[in-house]
Amino acid sequence: MQETLIIAGIAGILLIQFVMLYFLFTATGRLRNLSKTLTYQYNLIVKIQSVLKNKSATNAVTENAEMIYQDLLQNLIPIMAAIDVMPRNTNEHPLWRALGGIMDEYAKNPFALEKLRRCIKLDAEVARSIDNYMTRADAFLHHLTTTDPDGILAATFTDGLLGQSLTFFTQAKQLAAQTTEP
């Protein structure tokens, strides 16, 4: 009988040890999950802080957007006059209407690139306007790229009319620099 009690005691101790090991492993797993969750939350807080810092810079751009747009538009007016392009007839901002008109004209008539090349060669005001426009538009896109954490806003401008116009004007400038004829 004593042997049975000893075996039952050992079995009970083993059972208690297995239960304790089970609780130890589950507690370790929970601590690991808690650690992962806290690390994720910390990284999220850091990201939110970064977004808020960048958002304040983006808000400054947004608040000054009208001045930036007007500055870009002032440089587009002599270019549009030189290549005889009218803005789109839409309800958009005048800058986007002007850029849309230029890009629409180029899409309809690839000779618009040659017209612009000639204007750059022959008219210093057009060349200066193109340089000013490209410098300011590029600076604006660079600022958006550095302050936009997820890149959505910057991609919208880069892939849209602003980016397309920069490509178009860059091509015209390169052609004007390569050719010796007017």
Coordinates of N, CA and C in Angstrom, one line a residue:
M1 N 0.8 -1.2 0.0 CA 0.0 0.0 0.0 C 0.9 1.3 0.0
Q2 N 2.0 1.1 0.7 CA 2.9 2.3 0.8 C 3.4 2.6 -0.6
E3 N 3.7 1.5 -1.3 CA 4.2 1.7 -2.7 C 3.2 2.4 -3.6
T4 N 2.0 2.1 -3.4 CA 0.9 2.7 -4.2 C 0.8 4.2 -3.8
L5 N 0.9 4.5 -2.5 CA 0.9 5.9 -2.1 C 2.1 6.6 -2.7
I6 N 3.3 6.0 -2.7 CA 4.5 6.7 -3.2 C 4.3 6.9 -4.7
I7 N 3.8 5.9 -5.4 CA 3.6 6.1 -6.9 C 2.6 7.1 -7.1
A8 N 1.5 7.1 -6.3 CA 0.5 8.2 -6.5 C 1.0 9.5 -6.2
G9 N 1.9 9.6 -5.2 CA 2.5 10.9 -4.8 C 3.5 11.4 -5.9
I10 N 4.2 10.5 -6.5 CA 5.1 10.8 -7.6 C 4.3 11.2 -8.8
A11 N 3.3 10.5 -9.1 CA 2.4 10.8 -10.2 C 1.8 12.2 -10.0
G12 N 1.4 12.5 -8.8 CA 0.8 13.8 -8.5 C 1.8 14.9 -8.6
I13 N 3.0 14.6 -8.2 CA 4.1 15.7 -8.3 C 4.4 15.9 -9.8
L14 N 4.5 14.8 -10.6 CA 4.7 14.9 -12.0 C 3.6 15.6 -12.7
L15 N 2.4 15.4 -12.3 CA 1.2 16.0 -12.9 C 1.3 17.5 -12.6
I16 N 1.6 17.9 -11.3 CA 1.8 19.3 -10.9 C 2.9 19.9 -11.7
Q17 N 4.0 19.2 -12.0 CA 5.1 19.8 -12.7 C 4.7 20.0 -14.2
F18 N 3.9 19.0 -14.8 CA 3.5 19.2 -16.1 C 2.5 20.4 -16.3
V19 N 1.6 20.5 -15.3 CA 0.7 21.7 -15.3 C 1.5 23.0 -15.2
M20 N 2.5 23.0 -14.3 CA 3.4 24.2 -14.1 C 4.1 24.5 -15.4
L21 N 4.7 23.4 -16.1 CA 5.4 23.6 -17.4 C 4.4 24.2 -18.4
Y22 N 3.2 23.7 -18.4 CA 2.2 24.2 -19.4 C 1.9 25.6 -19.2
F23 N 1.7 26.0 -17.9 CA 1.5 27.4 -17.6 C 2.7 28.3 -17.9
L24 N 3.9 27.7 -17.7 CA 5.1 28.5 -18.0 C 5.2 28.7 -19.5
F25 N 5.0 27.7 -20.3 CA 5.0 27.8 -21.7 C 4.0 28.8 -22.2
T26 N 2.7 28.7 -21.7 CA 1.7 29.6 -22.2 C 2.0 31.0 -21.8
A27 N 2.5 31.2 -20.5 CA 2.9 32.5 -20.1 C 4.0 33.1 -20.9
T28 N 5.0 32.3 -21.3 CA 6.1 32.7 -22.2 C 5.6 33.1 -23.5
G29 N 4.6 32.3 -24.1 CA 4.0 32.7 -25.4 C 3.3 34.0 -25.3
R30 N 2.5 34.2 -24.2 CA 1.8 35.4 -24.0 C 2.7 36.6 -23.9
L31 N 3.8 36.4 -23.2 CA 4.8 37.5 -23.0 C 5.5 37.8 -24.4
R32 N 5.7 36.8 -25.2 CA 6.3 37.0 -26.5 C 5.3 37.8 -27.4
N33 N 4.0 37.4 -27.3 CA 3.0 38.1 -28.1 C 2.8 39.6 -27.6
L34 N 2.9 39.7 -26.3 CA 2.8 41.1 -25.7 C 4.0 41.9 -26.1
S35 N 5.2 41.3 -26.2 CA 6.4 42.0 -26.6 C 6.2 42.4 -28.1
K36 N 5.7 41.5 -28.9 CA 5.5 41.8 -30.3 C 4.5 43.0 -30.5
T37 N 3.4 42.9 -29.7 CA 2.4 44.0 -29.8 C 3.0 45.3 -29.3
L38 N 3.7 45.3 -28.3 CA 4.3 46.6 -27.8 C 5.3 47.1 -28.8
T39 N 6.1 46.3 -29.4 CA 7.1 46.7 -30.4 C 6.3 47.3 -31.6
Y40 N 5.2 46.6 -32.0 CA 4.4 47.1 -33.1 C 3.8 48.5 -32.8
Q41 N 3.3 48.6 -31.6 CA 2.7 49.9 -31.2 C 3.7 51.0 -31.1
Y42 N 4.9 50.6 -30.6 CA 6.0 51.6 -30.5 C 6.4 52.1 -31.9
N43 N 6.5 51.2 -32.9 CA 6.9 51.5 -34.2 C 5.7 52.4 -34.9
L44 N 4.5 52.0 -34.5 CA 3.4 52.8 -35.0 C 3.4 54.2 -34.5
I45 N 3.7 54.4 -33.2 CA 3.8 55.7 -32.6 C 4.9 56.5 -33.3
V46 N 6.0 55.9 -33.5 CA 7.1 56.6 -34.2 C 6.7 57.0 -35.6
K47 N 6.0 56.1 -36.3 CA 5.5 56.4 -37.6 C 4.5 57.6 -37.6
I48 N 3.6 57.5 -36.6 CA 2.6 58.6 -36.5 C 3.3 59.9 -36.2
Q49 N 4.3 59.9 -35.4 CA 5.1 61.1 -35.1 C 5.7 61.7 -36.3
S50 N 6.3 60.8 -37.1 CA 6.9 61.2 -38.4 C 5.9 61.8 -39.3
V51 N 4.8 61.1 -39.4 CA 3.7 61.6 -40.3 C 3.2 63.0 -39.9
L52 N 3.1 63.2 -38.6 CA 2.6 64.5 -38.1 C 3.7 65.6 -38.4
K53 N 4.9 65.2 -38.2 CA 6.0 66.2 -38.6 C 5.9 66.5 -40.1
N54 N 5.8 65.5 -40.9 CA 5.7 65.7 -42.3 C 4.4 66.4 -42.7
K55 N 3.4 66.1 -42.0 CA 2.1 66.7 -42.3 C 2.1 68.2 -42.1
S56 N 2.8 68.6 -41.0 CA 2.9 70.1 -40.8 C 3.7 70.7 -42.0
A57 N 4.7 70.0 -42.5 CA 5.4 70.6 -43.7 C 4.5 70.5 -44.9
T58 N 3.7 69.4 -45.0 CA 2.8 69.3 -46.2 C 1.7 70.4 -46.1
N59 N 1.2 70.6 -44.8 CA 0.2 71.7 -44.6 C 0.8 73.0 -45.1
A60 N 2.0 73.3 -44.8 CA 2.6 74.6 -45.2 C 2.6 74.7 -46.7
V61 N 2.9 73.5 -47.4 CA 2.8 73.5 -48.9 C 1.4 73.8 -49.3
T62 N 0.4 73.1 -48.7 CA -1.0 73.2 -49.1 C -1.4 74.7 -48.9
E63 N -1.0 75.3 -47.8 CA -1.4 76.6 -47.5 C -0.8 77.6 -48.5
N64 N 0.3 77.3 -49.0 CA 1.0 78.1 -50.0 C 0.8 77.6 -51.4
A65 N -0.1 76.6 -51.6 CA -0.3 76.0 -52.9 C -0.7 77.1 -54.0
E66 N -1.6 78.0 -53.6 CA -2.1 79.0 -54.5 C -1.0 79.9 -55.0
M67 N -0.1 80.2 -54.1 CA 1.0 81.1 -54.5 C 2.0 80.3 -55.5
I68 N 2.2 79.0 -55.1 CA 3.0 78.1 -56.0 C 2.4 78.0 -57.3
Y69 N 1.1 77.7 -57.4 CA 0.4 77.5 -58.6 C 0.4 78.8 -59.5
Q70 N 0.2 80.0 -58.8 CA 0.2 81.2 -59.6 C 1.6 81.5 -60.2
D71 N 2.6 81.2 -59.4 CA 4.0 81.3 -59.8 C 4.3 80.5 -61.1
L72 N 3.9 79.2 -61.0 CA 4.0 78.3 -62.1 C 3.2 78.8 -63.3
L73 N 2.0 79.2 -63.1 CA 1.2 79.7 -64.2 C 1.8 81.0 -64.9
Q74 N 2.3 81.9 -64.1 CA 3.0 83.1 -64.7 C 4.1 82.7 -65.6
N75 N 4.8 81.6 -65.4 CA 5.8 81.2 -66.3 C 5.3 80.4 -67.5
L76 N 4.1 79.9 -67.4 CA 3.4 79.2 -68.5 C 2.8 80.1 -69.5
I77 N 2.4 81.3 -69.1 CA 1.6 82.2 -70.0 C 2.5 82.5 -71.2
P78 N 3.7 83.0 -71.1 CA 4.5 83.3 -72.3 C 4.8 82.1 -73.2
I79 N 4.9 80.9 -72.6 CA 5.2 79.7 -73.3 C 3.9 79.4 -74.2
M80 N 2.8 79.4 -73.5 CA 1.5 79.1 -74.3 C 1.3 80.1 -75.4
A81 N 1.6 81.4 -75.2 CA 1.4 82.4 -76.2 C 2.4 82.1 -77.4
A82 N 3.6 81.7 -77.1 CA 4.6 81.5 -78.1 C 4.3 80.3 -79.0
I83 N 3.7 79.2 -78.4 CA 3.4 78.1 -79.2 C 1.9 78.0 -79.6
D84 N 1.2 79.1 -79.3 CA -0.2 79.3 -79.7 C -1.1 78.2 -79.2
V85 N -1.1 78.0 -77.9 CA -1.9 77.0 -77.2 C -2.9 77.6 -76.3
M86 N -4.1 77.2 -76.3 CA -5.2 77.7 -75.5 C -5.4 76.7 -74.3
P87 N -5.7 77.2 -73.1 CA -6.0 76.3 -72.0 C -7.2 75.5 -72.2
R88 N -7.3 74.4 -71.5 CA -8.5 73.6 -71.6 C -9.7 74.4 -71.1
N89 N -10.9 74.0 -71.6 CA -12.1 74.7 -71.2 C -12.8 73.8 -70.1
T90 N -12.3 73.9 -68.9 CA -12.8 73.1 -67.8 C -13.0 73.9 -66.6
N91 N -13.4 73.4 -65.5 CA -13.6 74.1 -64.2 C -12.4 73.9 -63.3
E92 N -11.3 73.4 -63.8 CA -10.1 73.2 -63.0 C -9.4 74.5 -62.7
H93 N -8.4 74.4 -61.8 CA -7.6 75.6 -61.5 C -6.9 76.0 -62.8
P94 N -6.7 77.3 -63.0 CA -6.1 77.8 -64.3 C -4.7 77.2 -64.6
L95 N -4.0 76.8 -63.6 CA -2.7 76.1 -63.8 C -2.9 74.8 -64.5
W96 N -3.9 74.0 -64.0 CA -4.1 72.7 -64.6 C -4.8 72.8 -65.9
R97 N -5.6 73.8 -66.1 CA -6.2 74.1 -67.5 C -5.1 74.4 -68.5
A98 N -4.1 75.2 -68.1 CA -3.0 75.6 -68.9 C -2.2 74.4 -69.3
L99 N -1.8 73.6 -68.3 CA -1.0 72.4 -68.5 C -1.7 71.4 -69.3
G100 N -3.0 71.3 -69.0 CA -3.8 70.4 -69.8 C -3.9 70.8 -71.3
G101 N -4.0 72.1 -71.5 CA -4.0 72.6 -72.9 C -2.7 72.3 -73.6
I102 N -1.6 72.5 -73.0 CA -0.3 72.2 -73.6 C -0.2 70.7 -73.9
M103 N -0.5 69.9 -72.9 CA -0.3 68.5 -73.1 C -1.4 67.9 -74.1
D104 N -2.6 68.5 -74.1 CA -3.6 68.0 -75.1 C -3.1 68.4 -76.5
E105 N -2.5 69.6 -76.7 CA -2.0 70.0 -78.0 C -0.9 69.1 -78.4
Y106 N 0.0 68.7 -77.5 CA 1.1 67.8 -77.8 C 0.6 66.5 -78.2
A107 N -0.4 66.0 -77.5 CA -1.0 64.7 -77.8 C -1.7 64.7 -79.2
K108 N -2.3 65.8 -79.6 CA -2.9 65.9 -80.9 C -1.9 66.2 -82.0
N109 N -0.9 67.0 -81.7 CA 0.0 67.4 -82.7 C 1.5 67.4 -82.2
P110 N 2.2 66.3 -82.5 CA 3.6 66.2 -82.0 C 4.5 67.3 -82.5
F111 N 4.0 68.0 -83.5 CA 4.8 69.2 -84.0 C 4.9 70.3 -82.9
A112 N 4.1 70.2 -81.9 CA 4.1 71.2 -80.8 C 5.5 71.2 -80.1
L113 N 6.1 70.0 -80.1 CA 7.4 69.9 -79.5 C 8.4 70.7 -80.4
E114 N 8.3 70.5 -81.7 CA 9.2 71.3 -82.6 C 9.0 72.8 -82.5
K115 N 7.7 73.2 -82.4 CA 7.4 74.6 -82.2 C 8.0 75.2 -80.9
L116 N 7.9 74.4 -79.9 CA 8.5 74.8 -78.6 C 10.0 74.9 -78.7
R117 N 10.6 73.9 -79.4 CA 12.1 73.9 -79.6 C 12.5 75.2 -80.3
R118 N 11.8 75.5 -81.3 CA 12.2 76.8 -82.1 C 12.0 78.0 -81.2
C119 N 10.9 78.0 -80.4 CA 10.7 79.2 -79.5 C 11.8 79.3 -78.5
I120 N 12.3 78.2 -78.0 CA 13.4 78.2 -77.0 C 14.6 78.8 -77.7
K121 N 14.9 78.4 -78.9 CA 16.1 78.8 -79.6 C 16.0 80.3 -80.0
L122 N 14.8 80.8 -80.4 CA 14.7 82.1 -80.9 C 14.2 83.2 -79.9
D123 N 13.5 82.8 -78.9 CA 13.0 83.8 -77.9 C 13.6 83.6 -76.5
A124 N 14.4 84.5 -76.1 CA 15.0 84.4 -74.8 C 14.0 84.4 -73.6
E125 N 12.9 85.1 -73.8 CA 11.8 85.1 -72.8 C 11.2 83.8 -72.6
V126 N 10.9 83.1 -73.7 CA 10.4 81.7 -73.6 C 11.4 80.8 -72.9
A127 N 12.6 80.9 -73.3 CA 13.7 80.0 -72.7 C 13.8 80.3 -71.2
R128 N 13.7 81.5 -70.8 CA 13.8 81.9 -69.4 C 12.5 81.4 -68.7
S129 N 11.4 81.5 -69.3 CA 10.1 81.1 -68.7 C 10.2 79.6 -68.5
I130 N 10.7 78.9 -69.5 CA 10.8 77.4 -69.3 C 11.7 77.0 -68.2
D131 N 12.9 77.7 -68.2 CA 13.9 77.4 -67.1 C 13.2 77.7 -65.7
N132 N 12.6 78.9 -65.6 CA 11.9 79.2 -64.3 C 10.9 78.2 -63.9
Y133 N 10.0 77.9 -64.9 CA 9.0 76.9 -64.6 C 9.5 75.6 -64.2
M134 N 10.5 75.1 -64.9 CA 11.1 73.8 -64.6 C 11.8 73.8 -63.2
T135 N 12.5 74.9 -62.9 CA 13.2 75.0 -61.6 C 12.2 75.0 -60.5
R136 N 11.1 75.8 -60.6 CA 10.1 75.9 -59.6 C 9.3 74.6 -59.4
A137 N 8.9 74.0 -60.6 CA 8.1 72.8 -60.5 C 8.9 71.6 -60.0
D138 N 10.2 71.6 -60.3 CA 11.0 70.5 -59.8 C 11.2 70.7 -58.3
A139 N 11.4 71.9 -57.9 CA 11.6 72.2 -56.4 C 10.3 71.8 -55.7
F140 N 9.2 72.1 -56.2 CA 7.9 71.8 -55.6 C 7.7 70.3 -55.5
L141 N 8.0 69.5 -56.6 CA 8.0 68.1 -56.6 C 8.9 67.5 -55.6
H142 N 10.1 68.0 -55.5 CA 11.1 67.5 -54.6 C 10.7 67.7 -53.1
H143 N 10.1 68.9 -52.9 CA 9.6 69.2 -51.5 C 8.4 68.2 -51.2
L144 N 7.5 68.0 -52.1 CA 6.5 67.0 -51.9 C 7.0 65.6 -51.6
T145 N 8.0 65.2 -52.4 CA 8.6 63.9 -52.2 C 9.2 63.7 -50.9
T146 N 9.9 64.7 -50.4 CA 10.5 64.6 -49.1 C 9.6 64.7 -47.9
T147 N 8.4 65.4 -48.1 CA 7.5 65.6 -47.0 C 6.3 64.6 -47.0
D148 N 6.1 63.9 -48.1 CA 5.0 63.0 -48.2 C 5.4 61.6 -47.8
P149 N 5.1 61.1 -46.6 CA 5.6 59.8 -46.1 C 5.2 58.6 -47.0
D150 N 3.9 58.6 -47.4 CA 3.5 57.5 -48.2 C 3.6 57.7 -49.7
G151 N 3.9 58.9 -50.2 CA 4.2 59.2 -51.6 C 3.0 59.3 -52.4
I152 N 1.8 59.3 -51.9 CA 0.6 59.4 -52.7 C 0.5 60.7 -53.3
L153 N 0.6 61.8 -52.5 CA 0.5 63.1 -53.1 C 1.6 63.4 -54.1
A154 N 2.8 63.1 -53.8 CA 3.9 63.3 -54.7 C 3.7 62.5 -56.0
A155 N 3.3 61.3 -55.9 CA 3.1 60.5 -57.1 C 1.9 61.1 -57.9
T156 N 0.9 61.7 -57.3 CA -0.2 62.3 -58.0 C 0.4 63.4 -58.9
F157 N 1.2 64.3 -58.3 CA 1.8 65.4 -59.1 C 2.8 64.9 -60.1
T158 N 3.6 64.0 -59.7 CA 4.7 63.5 -60.6 C 4.1 62.8 -61.8
D159 N 3.1 62.0 -61.6 CA 2.5 61.2 -62.7 C 1.5 62.0 -63.5
G160 N 1.1 63.1 -62.9 CA 0.0 63.9 -63.5 C 0.6 65.0 -64.5
L161 N -0.2 66.0 -64.7 CA 0.2 67.1 -65.6 C 1.5 67.8 -65.3
L162 N 1.8 67.9 -64.0 CA 3.0 68.6 -63.7 C 4.2 67.8 -64.1
G163 N 4.3 66.5 -63.8 CA 5.4 65.7 -64.3 C 5.4 65.5 -65.8
Q164 N 4.3 65.4 -66.4 CA 4.3 65.3 -67.9 C 4.8 66.6 -68.5
S165 N 4.4 67.7 -68.0 CA 4.9 69.0 -68.6 C 6.4 69.1 -68.4
L166 N 6.9 68.7 -67.2 CA 8.4 68.7 -67.0 C 9.1 67.8 -68.1
T167 N 8.6 66.7 -68.3 CA 9.2 65.8 -69.4 C 9.1 66.5 -70.7
F168 N 8.0 67.0 -71.1 CA 7.8 67.7 -72.4 C 8.8 68.9 -72.5
F169 N 8.9 69.7 -71.5 CA 9.8 70.9 -71.6 C 11.2 70.4 -71.6
T170 N 11.6 69.4 -70.8 CA 12.9 68.9 -70.8 C 13.3 68.4 -72.2
Q171 N 12.4 67.7 -72.9 CA 12.7 67.2 -74.3 C 12.9 68.4 -75.2
A172 N 12.1 69.4 -75.1 CA 12.2 70.6 -76.0 C 13.5 71.3 -75.7
K173 N 13.9 71.4 -74.4 CA 15.2 72.1 -74.1 C 16.3 71.3 -74.7
Q174 N 16.3 70.0 -74.5 CA 17.4 69.1 -75.0 C 17.5 69.2 -76.5
L175 N 16.4 69.2 -77.2 CA 16.4 69.4 -78.7 C 16.9 70.7 -79.1
A176 N 16.5 71.7 -78.4 CA 17.0 73.1 -78.7 C 18.5 73.2 -78.4
A177 N 19.0 72.5 -77.4 CA 20.5 72.6 -77.2 C 21.3 71.8 -78.2
Q178 N 20.7 70.7 -78.7 CA 21.4 69.8 -79.7 C 21.4 70.4 -81.1
T179 N 20.4 71.2 -81.5 CA 20.4 71.7 -82.9 C 21.1 73.0 -83.0
T180 N 21.6 73.2 -84.2 CA 22.3 74.5 -84.4 C 21.4 75.4 -85.3
E181 N 20.4 74.8 -85.9 CA 19.5 75.6 -86.7 C 18.4 76.2 -85.8
P182 N 17.8 77.4 -86.3 CA 16.8 78.0 -85.4 C 15.5 77.2 -85.4

